[in-house]
CSV table of C-alpha atoms in Angstrom, one decimal:
chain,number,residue,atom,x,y,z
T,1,UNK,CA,-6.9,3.4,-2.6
T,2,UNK,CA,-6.6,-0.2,-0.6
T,3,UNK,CA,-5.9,-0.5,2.5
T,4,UNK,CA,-5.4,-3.3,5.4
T,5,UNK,CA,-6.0,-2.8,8.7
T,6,UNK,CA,-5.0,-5.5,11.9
T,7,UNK,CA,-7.2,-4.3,15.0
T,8,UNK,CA,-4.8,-6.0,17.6
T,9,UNK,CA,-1.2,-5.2,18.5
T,10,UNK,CA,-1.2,-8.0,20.2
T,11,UNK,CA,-2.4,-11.5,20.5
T,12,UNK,CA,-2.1,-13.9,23.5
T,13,UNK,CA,-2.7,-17.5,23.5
T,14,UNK,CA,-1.5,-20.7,25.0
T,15,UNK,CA,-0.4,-23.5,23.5
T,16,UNK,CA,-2.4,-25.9,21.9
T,17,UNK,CA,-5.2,-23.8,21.7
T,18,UNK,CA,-6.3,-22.1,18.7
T,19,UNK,CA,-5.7,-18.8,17.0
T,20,UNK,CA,-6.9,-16.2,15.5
T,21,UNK,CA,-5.6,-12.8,14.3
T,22,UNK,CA,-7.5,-10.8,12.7
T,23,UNK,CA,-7.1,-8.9,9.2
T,24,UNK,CA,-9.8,-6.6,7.3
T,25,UNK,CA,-9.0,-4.7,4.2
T,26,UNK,CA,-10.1,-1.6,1.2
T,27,UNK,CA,-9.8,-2.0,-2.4
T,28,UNK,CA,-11.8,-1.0,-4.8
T,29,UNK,CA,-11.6,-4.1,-7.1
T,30,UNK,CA,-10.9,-7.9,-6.1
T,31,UNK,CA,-8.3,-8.7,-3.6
T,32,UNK,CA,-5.5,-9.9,-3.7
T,33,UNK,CA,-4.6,-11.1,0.2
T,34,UNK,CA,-1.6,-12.1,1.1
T,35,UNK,CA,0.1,-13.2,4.9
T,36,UNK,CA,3.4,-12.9,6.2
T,37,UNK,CA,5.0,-13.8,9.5
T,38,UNK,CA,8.6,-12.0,10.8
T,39,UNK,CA,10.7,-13.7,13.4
T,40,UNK,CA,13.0,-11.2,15.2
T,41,UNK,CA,15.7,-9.3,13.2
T,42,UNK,CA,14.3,-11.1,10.0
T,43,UNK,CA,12.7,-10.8,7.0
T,44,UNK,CA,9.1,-11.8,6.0
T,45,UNK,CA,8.4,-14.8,5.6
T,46,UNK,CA,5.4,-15.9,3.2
T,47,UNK,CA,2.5,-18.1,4.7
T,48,UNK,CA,-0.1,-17.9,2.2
T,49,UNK,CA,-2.8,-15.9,-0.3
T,50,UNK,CA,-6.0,-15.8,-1.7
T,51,UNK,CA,-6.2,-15.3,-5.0
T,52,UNK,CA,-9.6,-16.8,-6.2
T,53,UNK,CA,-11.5,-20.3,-5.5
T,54,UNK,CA,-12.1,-21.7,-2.4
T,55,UNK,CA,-12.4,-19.0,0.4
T,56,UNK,CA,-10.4,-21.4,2.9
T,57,UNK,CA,-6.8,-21.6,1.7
T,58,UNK,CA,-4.3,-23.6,3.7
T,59,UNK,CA,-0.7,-22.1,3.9
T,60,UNK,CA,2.5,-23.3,5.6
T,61,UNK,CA,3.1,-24.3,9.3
T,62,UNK,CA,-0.3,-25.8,9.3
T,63,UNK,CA,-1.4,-22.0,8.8
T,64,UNK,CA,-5.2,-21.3,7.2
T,65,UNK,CA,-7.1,-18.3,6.3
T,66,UNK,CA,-10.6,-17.8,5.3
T,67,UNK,CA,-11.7,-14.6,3.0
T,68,UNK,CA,-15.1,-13.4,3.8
T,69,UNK,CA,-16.4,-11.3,0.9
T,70,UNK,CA,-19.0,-9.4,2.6
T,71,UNK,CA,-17.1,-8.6,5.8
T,72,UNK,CA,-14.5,-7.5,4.0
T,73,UNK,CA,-11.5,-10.1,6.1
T,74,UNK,CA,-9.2,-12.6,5.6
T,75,UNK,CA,-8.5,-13.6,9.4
T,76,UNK,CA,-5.4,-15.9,9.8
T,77,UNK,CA,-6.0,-19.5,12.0
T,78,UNK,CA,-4.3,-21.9,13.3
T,79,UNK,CA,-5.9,-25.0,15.2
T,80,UNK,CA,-3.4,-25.9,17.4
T,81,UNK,CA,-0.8,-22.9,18.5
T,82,UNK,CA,2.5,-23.5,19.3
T,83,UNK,CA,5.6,-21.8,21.3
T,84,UNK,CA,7.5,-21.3,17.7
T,85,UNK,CA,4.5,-19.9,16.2
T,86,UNK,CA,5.4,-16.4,18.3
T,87,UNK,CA,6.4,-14.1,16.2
T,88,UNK,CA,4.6,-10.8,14.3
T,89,UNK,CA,2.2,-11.5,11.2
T,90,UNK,CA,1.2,-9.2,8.5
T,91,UNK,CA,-1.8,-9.4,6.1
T,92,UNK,CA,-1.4,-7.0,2.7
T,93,UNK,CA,-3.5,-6.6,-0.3
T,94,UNK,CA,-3.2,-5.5,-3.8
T,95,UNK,CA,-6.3,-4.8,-6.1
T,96,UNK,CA,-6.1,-7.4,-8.9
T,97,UNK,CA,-6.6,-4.7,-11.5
T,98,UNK,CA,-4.3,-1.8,-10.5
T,99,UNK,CA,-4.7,1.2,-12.1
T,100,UNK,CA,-1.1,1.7,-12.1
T,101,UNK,CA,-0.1,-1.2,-14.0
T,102,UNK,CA,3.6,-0.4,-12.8
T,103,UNK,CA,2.7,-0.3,-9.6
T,104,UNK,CA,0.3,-3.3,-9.3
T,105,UNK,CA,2.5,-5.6,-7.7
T,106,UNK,CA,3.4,-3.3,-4.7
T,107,UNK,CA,1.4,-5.1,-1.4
T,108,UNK,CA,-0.1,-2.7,1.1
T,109,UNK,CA,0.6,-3.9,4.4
T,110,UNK,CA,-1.4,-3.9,7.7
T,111,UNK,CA,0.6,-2.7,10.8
T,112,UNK,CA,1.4,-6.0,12.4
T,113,UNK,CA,0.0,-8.6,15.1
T,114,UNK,CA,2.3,-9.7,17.6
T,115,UNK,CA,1.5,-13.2,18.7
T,116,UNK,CA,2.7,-14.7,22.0
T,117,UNK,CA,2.0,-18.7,22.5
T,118,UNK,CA,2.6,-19.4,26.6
T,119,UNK,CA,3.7,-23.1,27.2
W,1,UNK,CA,16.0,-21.7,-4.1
W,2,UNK,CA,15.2,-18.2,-4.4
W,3,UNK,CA,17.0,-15.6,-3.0
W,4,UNK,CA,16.7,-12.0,-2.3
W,5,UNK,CA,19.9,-10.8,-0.3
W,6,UNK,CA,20.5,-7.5,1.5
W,7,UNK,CA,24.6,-7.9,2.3
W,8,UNK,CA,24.5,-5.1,4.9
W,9,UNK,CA,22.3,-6.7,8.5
W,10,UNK,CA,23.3,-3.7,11.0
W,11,UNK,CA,24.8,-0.7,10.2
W,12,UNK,CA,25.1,2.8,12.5
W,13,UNK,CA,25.4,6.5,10.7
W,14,UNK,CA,26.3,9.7,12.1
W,15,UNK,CA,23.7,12.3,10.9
W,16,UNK,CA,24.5,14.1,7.4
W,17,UNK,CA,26.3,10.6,6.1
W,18,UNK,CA,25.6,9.4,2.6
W,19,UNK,CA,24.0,5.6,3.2
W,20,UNK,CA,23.6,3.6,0.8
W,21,UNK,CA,22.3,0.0,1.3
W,22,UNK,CA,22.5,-2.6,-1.4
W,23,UNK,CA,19.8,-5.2,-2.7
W,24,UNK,CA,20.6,-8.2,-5.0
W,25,UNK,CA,18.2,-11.0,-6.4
W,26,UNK,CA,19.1,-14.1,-8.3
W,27,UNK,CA,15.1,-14.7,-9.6
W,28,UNK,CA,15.8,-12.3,-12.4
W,29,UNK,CA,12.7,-10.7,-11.3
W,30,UNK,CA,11.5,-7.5,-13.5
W,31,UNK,CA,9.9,-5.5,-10.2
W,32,UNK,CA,12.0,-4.5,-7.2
W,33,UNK,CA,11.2,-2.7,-3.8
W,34,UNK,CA,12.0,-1.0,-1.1
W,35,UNK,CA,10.0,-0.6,1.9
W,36,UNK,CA,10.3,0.6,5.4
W,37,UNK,CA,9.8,-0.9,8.8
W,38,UNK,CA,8.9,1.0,11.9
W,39,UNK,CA,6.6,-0.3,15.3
W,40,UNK,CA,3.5,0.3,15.3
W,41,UNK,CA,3.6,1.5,11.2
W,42,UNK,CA,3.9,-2.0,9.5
W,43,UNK,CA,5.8,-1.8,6.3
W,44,UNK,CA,5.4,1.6,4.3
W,45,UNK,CA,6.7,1.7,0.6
W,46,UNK,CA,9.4,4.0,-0.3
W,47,UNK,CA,10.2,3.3,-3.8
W,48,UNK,CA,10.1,0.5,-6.4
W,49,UNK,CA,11.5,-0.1,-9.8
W,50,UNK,CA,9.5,-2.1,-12.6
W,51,UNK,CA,12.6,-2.7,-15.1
W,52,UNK,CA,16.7,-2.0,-15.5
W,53,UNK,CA,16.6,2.4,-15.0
W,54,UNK,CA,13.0,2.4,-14.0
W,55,UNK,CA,11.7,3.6,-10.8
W,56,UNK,CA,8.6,5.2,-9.3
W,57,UNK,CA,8.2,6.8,-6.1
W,58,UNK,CA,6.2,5.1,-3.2
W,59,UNK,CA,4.4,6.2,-0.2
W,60,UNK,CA,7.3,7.8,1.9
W,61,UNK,CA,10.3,8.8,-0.9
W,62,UNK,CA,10.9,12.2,0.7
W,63,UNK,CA,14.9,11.7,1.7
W,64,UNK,CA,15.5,8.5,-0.3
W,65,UNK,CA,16.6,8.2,-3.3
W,66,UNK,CA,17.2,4.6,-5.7
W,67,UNK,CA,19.1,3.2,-8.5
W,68,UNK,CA,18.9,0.5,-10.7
W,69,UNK,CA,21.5,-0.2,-13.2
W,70,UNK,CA,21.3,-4.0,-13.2
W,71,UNK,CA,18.1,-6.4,-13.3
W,72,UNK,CA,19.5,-7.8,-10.3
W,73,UNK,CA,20.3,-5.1,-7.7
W,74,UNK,CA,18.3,-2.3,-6.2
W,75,UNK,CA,20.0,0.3,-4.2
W,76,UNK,CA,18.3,2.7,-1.9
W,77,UNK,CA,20.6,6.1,-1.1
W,78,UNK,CA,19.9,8.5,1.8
W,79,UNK,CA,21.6,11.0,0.6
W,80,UNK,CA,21.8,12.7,4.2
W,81,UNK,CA,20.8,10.4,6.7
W,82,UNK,CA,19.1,12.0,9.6
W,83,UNK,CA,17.9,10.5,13.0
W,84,UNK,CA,14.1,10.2,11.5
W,85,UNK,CA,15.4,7.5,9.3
W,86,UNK,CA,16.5,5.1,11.8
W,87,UNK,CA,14.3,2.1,10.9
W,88,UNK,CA,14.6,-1.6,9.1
W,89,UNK,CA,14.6,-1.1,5.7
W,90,UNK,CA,13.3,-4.5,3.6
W,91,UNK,CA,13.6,-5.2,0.1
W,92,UNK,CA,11.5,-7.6,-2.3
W,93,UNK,CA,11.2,-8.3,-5.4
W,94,UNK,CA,8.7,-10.3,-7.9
W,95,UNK,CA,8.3,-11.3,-11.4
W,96,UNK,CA,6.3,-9.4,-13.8
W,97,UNK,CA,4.7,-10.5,-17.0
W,98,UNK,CA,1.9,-12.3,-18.1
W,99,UNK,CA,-2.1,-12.1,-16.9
W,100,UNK,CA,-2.4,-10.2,-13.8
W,101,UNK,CA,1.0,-11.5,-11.7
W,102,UNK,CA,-0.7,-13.1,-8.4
W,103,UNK,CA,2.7,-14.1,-7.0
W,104,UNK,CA,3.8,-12.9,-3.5
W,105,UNK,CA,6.6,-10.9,-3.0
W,106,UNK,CA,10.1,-12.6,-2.3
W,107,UNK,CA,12.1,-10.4,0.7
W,108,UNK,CA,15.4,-10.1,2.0
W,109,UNK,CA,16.5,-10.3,5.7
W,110,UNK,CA,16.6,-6.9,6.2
W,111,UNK,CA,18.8,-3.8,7.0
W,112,UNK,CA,18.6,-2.6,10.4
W,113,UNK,CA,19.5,0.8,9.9
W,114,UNK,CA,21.0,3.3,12.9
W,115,UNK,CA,21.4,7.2,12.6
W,116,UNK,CA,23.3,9.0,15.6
């Protein structure tokens, strides 16, 4: 089974300070990770994945993540937040080697981080 | 660009109502989805199809149902809506093939989905 799971409902930060929100995930083989950001009464939007190579990947919006092996996390970061970076992220995973070969490309999704940047 | 386009945004049932909401992508992707969207739950997988008459259940199918007839539309059906399926319903899609796909999922805008 793989799982993801987001330990904050919510993140508060001001702007042009950095962020973080936080992701952590199950699967039994490698990961597939995978960040999405929603603005209100929209879809998902991709940011970026980590597939294999360097553990920092760089995404859009000046988005980065960086996937930790050991602990298991692929934390979303930005340097520099801004006001229109509010919105809710999601991290998801897939297992790289599905046992369901049908089913593979499904993503497992965390339950959301809502991220406020105050002026 | 690619597309995936869900042509109904809002829409508000009466309980017992057949619902269907409709799907559509121009990527000619092989793998579709539908997932659910509720606070506090993230998205939840309901069904997905891998190919023209395929389908496999997700996580939550209980009260959905889906067809497939073209490559490029996906339909989810609630055959009797009920209040416990007022939610945002999201679809997505991806192409299949090749060594282990490690493409992200493409999504539409969503369906915001009432039941009274």
């Amino acid at each position: 089974a793989q799982s993801v799971a987001q330990p904050e409902d919510q993140v508060n930060v001001a702007e042009g300070n950095p962020l973080t929100v936080k992701c952590t995930y199950s699967v039994s083989g490698n990961p597939y990770l995978f960040w999405y950001v929603q603005y209100p009464n929209r879809g998902l939007q991709f940011l970026l994945k980590y597939i294999t190579g360097d553990n920092l990947v760089k995404g859009s919006y000046g988005f980065e993540a960086e996937f930790n092996k050991s602990q298991t996390s692929f934390h979303l970061k930005k340097p520099s937040a801004l006001v229109s970076d509010s919105a809710l992220y999601f991290c998801a995973v897939r297992d790289s080697q599905p046992s369901n070969s049908n089913s593979g490309y499904a993503l497992n999704f965390g339950k959301g981080t809502s991220l406020l940047v105050t002026p | 660009d690619v597309k995936v386009t869900q042509s109904s945004r809002y829409l508000v049932k009466r309980t017992g109502e057949k619902v269907f909401l409709e799907c559509v992508q121009d990527m000619d992707h092989e793998n579709m989805f539908w997932y659910r969207q509720d606070p506090g739950l993230g998205l939840r997988l309901i069904y997905f199809s891998y190919d023209v008459k395929m389908k496999e259940k997700g996580d939550i199918p209980e009260g959905y149902s889906v067809s497939r007839e073209k490559k490029e539309r996906f339909s989810l059906i609630l055959e009797s809506a009920s209040t416990n399926q007022t939610s945002m319903y999201l679809c997505a899609s991806i192409q299949a093939g090749g060594p282990p796909n490690t493409g992200e999922l493409f999504f539409g805008e969503g369906s915001r989905l009432t039941v009274l």
